[in-house]
mmCIF file with all atom_site columns, C-alpha atoms in Angstrom:
data_model
loop_
_atom_site.group_PDB
_atom_site.id
_atom_site.type_symbol
_atom_site.label_atom_id
_atom_site.label_alt_id
_atom_site.label_comp_id
_atom_site.label_asym_id
_atom_site.label_entity_id
_atom_site.label_seq_id
_atom_site.pdbx_PDB_ins_code
_atom_site.Cartn_x
_atom_site.Cartn_y
_atom_site.Cartn_z
_atom_site.occupancy
_atom_site.B_iso_or_equiv
_atom_site.pdbx_formal_charge
_atom_site.auth_seq_id
_atom_site.auth_comp_id
_atom_site.auth_asym_id
_atom_site.auth_atom_id
_atom_site.pdbx_PDB_model_num
ATOM 1   C CA . MET A 1 1   ? 115.766 90.624 82.111 1.00 0.00 ? 2   MET A CA 1
ATOM 2   C CA . CYS A 1 2   ? 116.974 87.801 80.069 1.00 0.00 ? 3   CYS A CA 1
ATOM 3   C CA . VAL A 1 3   ? 118.475 88.389 76.405 1.00 0.00 ? 4   VAL A CA 1
ATOM 4   C CA . SER A 1 4   ? 119.696 85.214 74.881 1.00 0.00 ? 5   SER A CA 1
ATOM 5   C CA . LYS A 1 5   ? 122.083 85.947 71.575 1.00 0.00 ? 6   LYS A CA 1
ATOM 6   C CA . ILE A 1 6   ? 121.489 83.683 68.097 1.00 0.00 ? 7   ILE A CA 1
ATOM 7   C CA . ASN A 1 7   ? 124.180 82.916 66.253 1.00 0.00 ? 8   ASN A CA 1
ATOM 8   C CA . MET A 1 8   ? 123.110 82.390 63.220 1.00 0.00 ? 9   MET A CA 1
ATOM 9   C CA . GLN A 1 9   ? 125.887 80.546 61.140 1.00 0.00 ? 10  GLN A CA 1
ATOM 10  C CA . HIS A 1 10  ? 125.425 77.715 63.401 1.00 0.00 ? 11  HIS A CA 1
ATOM 11  C CA . ALA A 1 11  ? 121.788 77.441 62.584 1.00 0.00 ? 12  ALA A CA 1
ATOM 12  C CA . SER A 1 12  ? 120.215 74.775 61.011 1.00 0.00 ? 13  SER A CA 1
ATOM 13  C CA . TYR A 1 13  ? 116.457 74.151 59.400 1.00 0.00 ? 14  TYR A CA 1
ATOM 14  C CA . VAL A 1 14  ? 114.517 70.993 58.568 1.00 0.00 ? 15  VAL A CA 1
ATOM 15  C CA . THR A 1 15  ? 113.170 70.988 56.037 1.00 0.00 ? 16  THR A CA 1
ATOM 16  C CA . LYS A 1 16  ? 111.367 68.218 56.110 1.00 0.00 ? 17  LYS A CA 1
ATOM 17  C CA . VAL A 1 17  ? 110.103 66.290 58.847 1.00 0.00 ? 18  VAL A CA 1
ATOM 18  C CA . PRO A 1 18  ? 110.729 62.382 59.294 1.00 0.00 ? 19  PRO A CA 1
ATOM 19  C CA . LYS A 1 19  ? 107.206 60.259 58.939 1.00 0.00 ? 20  LYS A CA 1
ATOM 20  C CA . PRO A 1 20  ? 105.853 58.572 62.018 1.00 0.00 ? 21  PRO A CA 1
ATOM 21  C CA . GLU A 1 21  ? 106.757 54.995 62.343 1.00 0.00 ? 22  GLU A CA 1
ATOM 22  C CA . VAL A 1 22  ? 103.652 52.749 62.191 1.00 0.00 ? 23  VAL A CA 1
ATOM 23  C CA . PRO A 1 23  ? 103.389 49.723 63.922 1.00 0.00 ? 24  PRO A CA 1
ATOM 24  C CA . LYS A 1 24  ? 102.692 46.351 62.650 1.00 0.00 ? 25  LYS A CA 1
ATOM 25  C CA . ASN A 1 25  ? 99.917  43.804 64.196 1.00 0.00 ? 26  ASN A CA 1
ATOM 26  C CA . PRO A 1 26  ? 101.759 40.933 65.810 1.00 0.00 ? 27  PRO A CA 1
ATOM 27  C CA . LEU A 1 27  ? 98.494  39.112 65.021 1.00 0.00 ? 28  LEU A CA 1
ATOM 28  C CA . GLU A 1 28  ? 98.488  39.913 61.045 1.00 0.00 ? 29  GLU A CA 1
ATOM 29  C CA . LYS A 1 29  ? 99.645  36.700 59.971 1.00 0.00 ? 30  LYS A CA 1
ATOM 30  C CA . VAL A 1 30  ? 97.584  34.465 63.023 1.00 0.00 ? 31  VAL A CA 1
ATOM 31  C CA . TYR A 1 31  ? 93.906  35.813 62.117 1.00 0.00 ? 32  TYR A CA 1
ATOM 32  C CA . SER A 1 32  ? 92.535  36.068 57.958 1.00 0.00 ? 33  SER A CA 1
ATOM 33  C CA . ALA A 1 33  ? 90.606  38.754 58.536 1.00 0.00 ? 34  ALA A CA 1
ATOM 34  C CA . SER A 1 34  ? 93.047  41.199 57.856 1.00 0.00 ? 35  SER A CA 1
ATOM 35  C CA . GLN A 1 35  ? 93.942  39.838 54.551 1.00 0.00 ? 36  GLN A CA 1
ATOM 36  C CA . GLN A 1 36  ? 90.015  40.787 53.731 1.00 0.00 ? 37  GLN A CA 1
ATOM 37  C CA . LYS A 1 37  ? 89.792  42.488 49.957 1.00 0.00 ? 38  LYS A CA 1
ATOM 38  C CA . ASP A 1 38  ? 87.162  44.902 50.922 1.00 0.00 ? 39  ASP A CA 1
ATOM 39  C CA . ASN A 1 39  ? 87.089  48.227 53.287 1.00 0.00 ? 40  ASN A CA 1
ATOM 40  C CA . GLY A 1 40  ? 84.120  49.274 54.847 1.00 0.00 ? 41  GLY A CA 1
ATOM 41  C CA . ILE A 1 41  ? 82.464  52.411 54.498 1.00 0.00 ? 42  ILE A CA 1
ATOM 42  C CA . ILE A 1 42  ? 84.557  55.763 55.340 1.00 0.00 ? 43  ILE A CA 1
ATOM 43  C CA . TYR A 1 43  ? 83.438  56.435 59.031 1.00 0.00 ? 44  TYR A CA 1
ATOM 44  C CA . ASP A 1 44  ? 85.033  59.269 59.713 1.00 0.00 ? 45  ASP A CA 1
ATOM 45  C CA . LYS A 1 45  ? 87.718  61.692 57.681 1.00 0.00 ? 46  LYS A CA 1
ATOM 46  C CA . LYS A 1 46  ? 90.636  61.346 60.368 1.00 0.00 ? 47  LYS A CA 1
ATOM 47  C CA . PRO A 1 47  ? 92.190  58.657 62.700 1.00 0.00 ? 48  PRO A CA 1
ATOM 48  C CA . PHE A 1 48  ? 91.074  58.474 66.027 1.00 0.00 ? 49  PHE A CA 1
ATOM 49  C CA . LYS A 1 49  ? 94.153  58.166 68.895 1.00 0.00 ? 50  LYS A CA 1
ATOM 50  C CA . ILE A 1 50  ? 93.937  55.785 71.573 1.00 0.00 ? 51  ILE A CA 1
ATOM 51  C CA . THR A 1 51  ? 95.593  54.653 74.272 1.00 0.00 ? 52  THR A CA 1
ATOM 52  C CA . LEU A 1 52  ? 96.462  50.938 74.231 1.00 0.00 ? 53  LEU A CA 1
ATOM 53  C CA . GLU A 1 53  ? 97.428  48.030 76.820 1.00 0.00 ? 54  GLU A CA 1
ATOM 54  C CA . ALA A 1 54  ? 100.649 45.872 75.963 1.00 0.00 ? 55  ALA A CA 1
ATOM 55  C CA . GLY A 1 55  ? 98.954  42.289 75.214 1.00 0.00 ? 56  GLY A CA 1
ATOM 56  C CA . LYS A 1 56  ? 95.900  42.697 75.495 1.00 0.00 ? 57  LYS A CA 1
ATOM 57  C CA . THR A 1 57  ? 93.260  41.963 72.540 1.00 0.00 ? 58  THR A CA 1
ATOM 58  C CA . TYR A 1 58  ? 91.449  44.444 70.234 1.00 0.00 ? 59  TYR A CA 1
ATOM 59  C CA . HIS A 1 59  ? 88.855  44.140 68.075 1.00 0.00 ? 60  HIS A CA 1
ATOM 60  C CA . TRP A 1 60  ? 88.953  46.876 65.287 1.00 0.00 ? 61  TRP A CA 1
ATOM 61  C CA . CYS A 1 61  ? 85.971  48.194 63.556 1.00 0.00 ? 62  CYS A CA 1
ATOM 62  C CA . LEU A 1 62  ? 86.844  47.559 59.561 1.00 0.00 ? 63  LEU A CA 1
ATOM 63  C CA . CYS A 1 63  ? 82.543  47.433 58.043 1.00 0.00 ? 64  CYS A CA 1
ATOM 64  C CA . GLY A 1 64  ? 82.722  51.517 59.850 1.00 0.00 ? 65  GLY A CA 1
ATOM 65  C CA . ARG A 1 65  ? 79.445  50.985 61.457 1.00 0.00 ? 66  ARG A CA 1
ATOM 66  C CA . SER A 1 66  ? 79.903  50.049 64.910 1.00 0.00 ? 67  SER A CA 1
ATOM 67  C CA . LYS A 1 67  ? 79.226  52.442 67.577 1.00 0.00 ? 68  LYS A CA 1
ATOM 68  C CA . ARG A 1 68  ? 81.413  52.129 69.649 1.00 0.00 ? 69  ARG A CA 1
ATOM 69  C CA . GLN A 1 69  ? 84.542  53.790 66.605 1.00 0.00 ? 70  GLN A CA 1
ATOM 70  C CA . PRO A 1 70  ? 87.138  52.503 66.202 1.00 0.00 ? 71  PRO A CA 1
ATOM 71  C CA . LEU A 1 71  ? 86.422  49.421 67.775 1.00 0.00 ? 72  LEU A CA 1
ATOM 72  C CA . CYS A 1 72  ? 83.814  46.677 67.150 1.00 0.00 ? 73  CYS A CA 1
ATOM 73  C CA . ASP A 1 73  ? 80.683  46.489 68.704 1.00 0.00 ? 74  ASP A CA 1
ATOM 74  C CA . GLY A 1 74  ? 79.557  43.555 66.713 1.00 0.00 ? 75  GLY A CA 1
ATOM 75  C CA . THR A 1 75  ? 76.678  45.580 64.531 1.00 0.00 ? 76  THR A CA 1
ATOM 76  C CA . HIS A 1 76  ? 78.728  43.840 61.418 1.00 0.00 ? 77  HIS A CA 1
ATOM 77  C CA . LYS A 1 77  ? 76.481  40.104 62.384 1.00 0.00 ? 78  LYS A CA 1
ATOM 78  C CA . ASP A 1 78  ? 73.544  42.277 62.180 1.00 0.00 ? 79  ASP A CA 1
ATOM 79  C CA . ILE A 1 79  ? 72.093  39.846 59.459 1.00 0.00 ? 80  ILE A CA 1
ATOM 80  C CA . PHE A 1 80  ? 69.941  42.683 57.586 1.00 0.00 ? 81  PHE A CA 1
ATOM 81  C CA . LEU A 1 81  ? 72.931  45.506 56.702 1.00 0.00 ? 82  LEU A CA 1
ATOM 82  C CA . LYS A 1 82  ? 74.742  42.491 55.096 1.00 0.00 ? 83  LYS A CA 1
ATOM 83  C CA . VAL A 1 83  ? 77.662  43.504 56.047 1.00 0.00 ? 84  VAL A CA 1
ATOM 84  C CA . THR A 1 84  ? 80.925  41.092 54.644 1.00 0.00 ? 85  THR A CA 1
ATOM 85  C CA . GLN A 1 85  ? 83.507  42.862 56.384 1.00 0.00 ? 86  GLN A CA 1
ATOM 86  C CA . ARG A 1 86  ? 84.716  41.181 59.911 1.00 0.00 ? 87  ARG A CA 1
ATOM 87  C CA . PRO A 1 87  ? 86.718  42.653 62.615 1.00 0.00 ? 88  PRO A CA 1
ATOM 88  C CA . ILE A 1 88  ? 90.344  42.966 62.595 1.00 0.00 ? 89  ILE A CA 1
ATOM 89  C CA . ARG A 1 89  ? 91.751  41.427 65.965 1.00 0.00 ? 90  ARG A CA 1
ATOM 90  C CA . PHE A 1 90  ? 95.506  43.044 66.601 1.00 0.00 ? 91  PHE A CA 1
ATOM 91  C CA . THR A 1 91  ? 97.175  43.897 69.659 1.00 0.00 ? 92  THR A CA 1
ATOM 92  C CA . VAL A 1 92  ? 100.180 45.957 70.220 1.00 0.00 ? 93  VAL A CA 1
ATOM 93  C CA . GLU A 1 93  ? 103.919 45.419 71.683 1.00 0.00 ? 94  GLU A CA 1
ATOM 94  C CA . LYS A 1 94  ? 104.126 48.691 73.996 1.00 0.00 ? 95  LYS A CA 1
ATOM 95  C CA . THR A 1 95  ? 101.380 50.445 76.449 1.00 0.00 ? 96  THR A CA 1
ATOM 96  C CA . LYS A 1 96  ? 100.997 54.191 74.568 1.00 0.00 ? 97  LYS A CA 1
ATOM 97  C CA . ASP A 1 97  ? 99.097  56.437 72.166 1.00 0.00 ? 98  ASP A CA 1
ATOM 98  C CA . TYR A 1 98  ? 98.405  54.692 68.618 1.00 0.00 ? 99  TYR A CA 1
ATOM 99  C CA . TRP A 1 99  ? 96.342  56.472 65.731 1.00 0.00 ? 100 TRP A CA 1
ATOM 100 C CA . LEU A 1 100 ? 93.636  54.042 64.553 1.00 0.00 ? 101 LEU A CA 1
ATOM 101 C CA . CYS A 1 101 ? 91.809  54.287 60.926 1.00 0.00 ? 102 CYS A CA 1
ATOM 102 C CA . ASN A 1 102 ? 88.475  55.678 61.256 1.00 0.00 ? 103 ASN A CA 1
ATOM 103 C CA . CYS A 1 103 ? 88.277  56.280 57.209 1.00 0.00 ? 104 CYS A CA 1
ATOM 104 C CA . LYS A 1 104 ? 88.206  52.290 57.110 1.00 0.00 ? 105 LYS A CA 1
ATOM 105 C CA . GLN A 1 105 ? 90.636  52.554 53.847 1.00 0.00 ? 106 GLN A CA 1
ATOM 106 C CA . THR A 1 106 ? 94.229  52.020 55.373 1.00 0.00 ? 107 THR A CA 1
ATOM 107 C CA . LYS A 1 107 ? 96.207  49.485 53.912 1.00 0.00 ? 108 LYS A CA 1
ATOM 108 C CA . LEU A 1 108 ? 98.184  48.970 57.583 1.00 0.00 ? 109 LEU A CA 1
ATOM 109 C CA . ARG A 1 109 ? 95.201  47.551 59.296 1.00 0.00 ? 110 ARG A CA 1
ATOM 110 C CA . PRO A 1 110 ? 94.331  48.875 61.829 1.00 0.00 ? 111 PRO A CA 1
ATOM 111 C CA . PHE A 1 111 ? 96.711  51.383 62.247 1.00 0.00 ? 112 PHE A CA 1
ATOM 112 C CA . CYS A 1 112 ? 96.127  54.871 60.538 1.00 0.00 ? 113 CYS A CA 1
ATOM 113 C CA . ASP A 1 113 ? 98.132  55.212 57.164 1.00 0.00 ? 114 ASP A CA 1
ATOM 114 C CA . GLY A 1 114 ? 97.737  58.935 56.107 1.00 0.00 ? 115 GLY A CA 1
ATOM 115 C CA . THR A 1 115 ? 95.081  57.566 53.552 1.00 0.00 ? 116 THR A CA 1
ATOM 116 C CA . HIS A 1 116 ? 92.516  59.870 54.856 1.00 0.00 ? 117 HIS A CA 1
ATOM 117 C CA . LYS A 1 117 ? 94.369  62.672 53.248 1.00 0.00 ? 118 LYS A CA 1
ATOM 118 C CA . ASN A 1 118 ? 93.380  61.585 49.589 1.00 0.00 ? 119 ASN A CA 1
ATOM 119 C CA . LYS A 1 119 ? 91.371  63.970 48.005 1.00 0.00 ? 120 LYS A CA 1
ATOM 120 C CA . ASP A 1 120 ? 88.710  61.201 47.448 1.00 0.00 ? 121 ASP A CA 1
ATOM 121 C CA . ILE A 1 121 ? 88.430  59.777 50.960 1.00 0.00 ? 122 ILE A CA 1
ATOM 122 C CA . GLN A 1 122 ? 88.120  63.798 52.052 1.00 0.00 ? 123 GLN A CA 1
ATOM 123 C CA . GLU A 1 123 ? 85.239  64.622 49.763 1.00 0.00 ? 124 GLU A CA 1
ATOM 124 C CA . ALA A 1 124 ? 83.694  61.661 50.616 1.00 0.00 ? 125 ALA A CA 1
ATOM 125 C CA . ASN A 1 125 ? 80.420  62.060 52.113 1.00 0.00 ? 126 ASN A CA 1
ATOM 126 C CA . VAL A 1 126 ? 80.659  61.066 55.835 1.00 0.00 ? 127 VAL A CA 1
ATOM 127 C CA . LYS A 1 127 ? 77.259  59.658 58.108 1.00 0.00 ? 128 LYS A CA 1
ATOM 128 C CA . ILE A 1 128 ? 78.585  60.301 61.482 1.00 0.00 ? 129 ILE A CA 1
#
């Protein structure tokens, strides 16, 4: 049987957890789609975790209508939907897991910035 003693004089507590660093899109200034004023419809109220490969180009769905969320499937091209948003072209510098925005309201497109936690998004009707 192993018993460990804890010296309470040396215990420390963390009251605030540091926010995880949100990556930047290296292509943001190259392609104007990142500068679109309007956001798409809210697809989901939580982000999507996905493994992305360094150097590979991806297209994140901004309109919120893609059937392959969070990535674009070209649904925005349907003339009957009258979608004005275009997909965001992006790449990452490291191969690893990333959180992509699924509420489509992030200011750090395509990456989640926590906007989905806002009351108006949590109370929105989502058609999934």
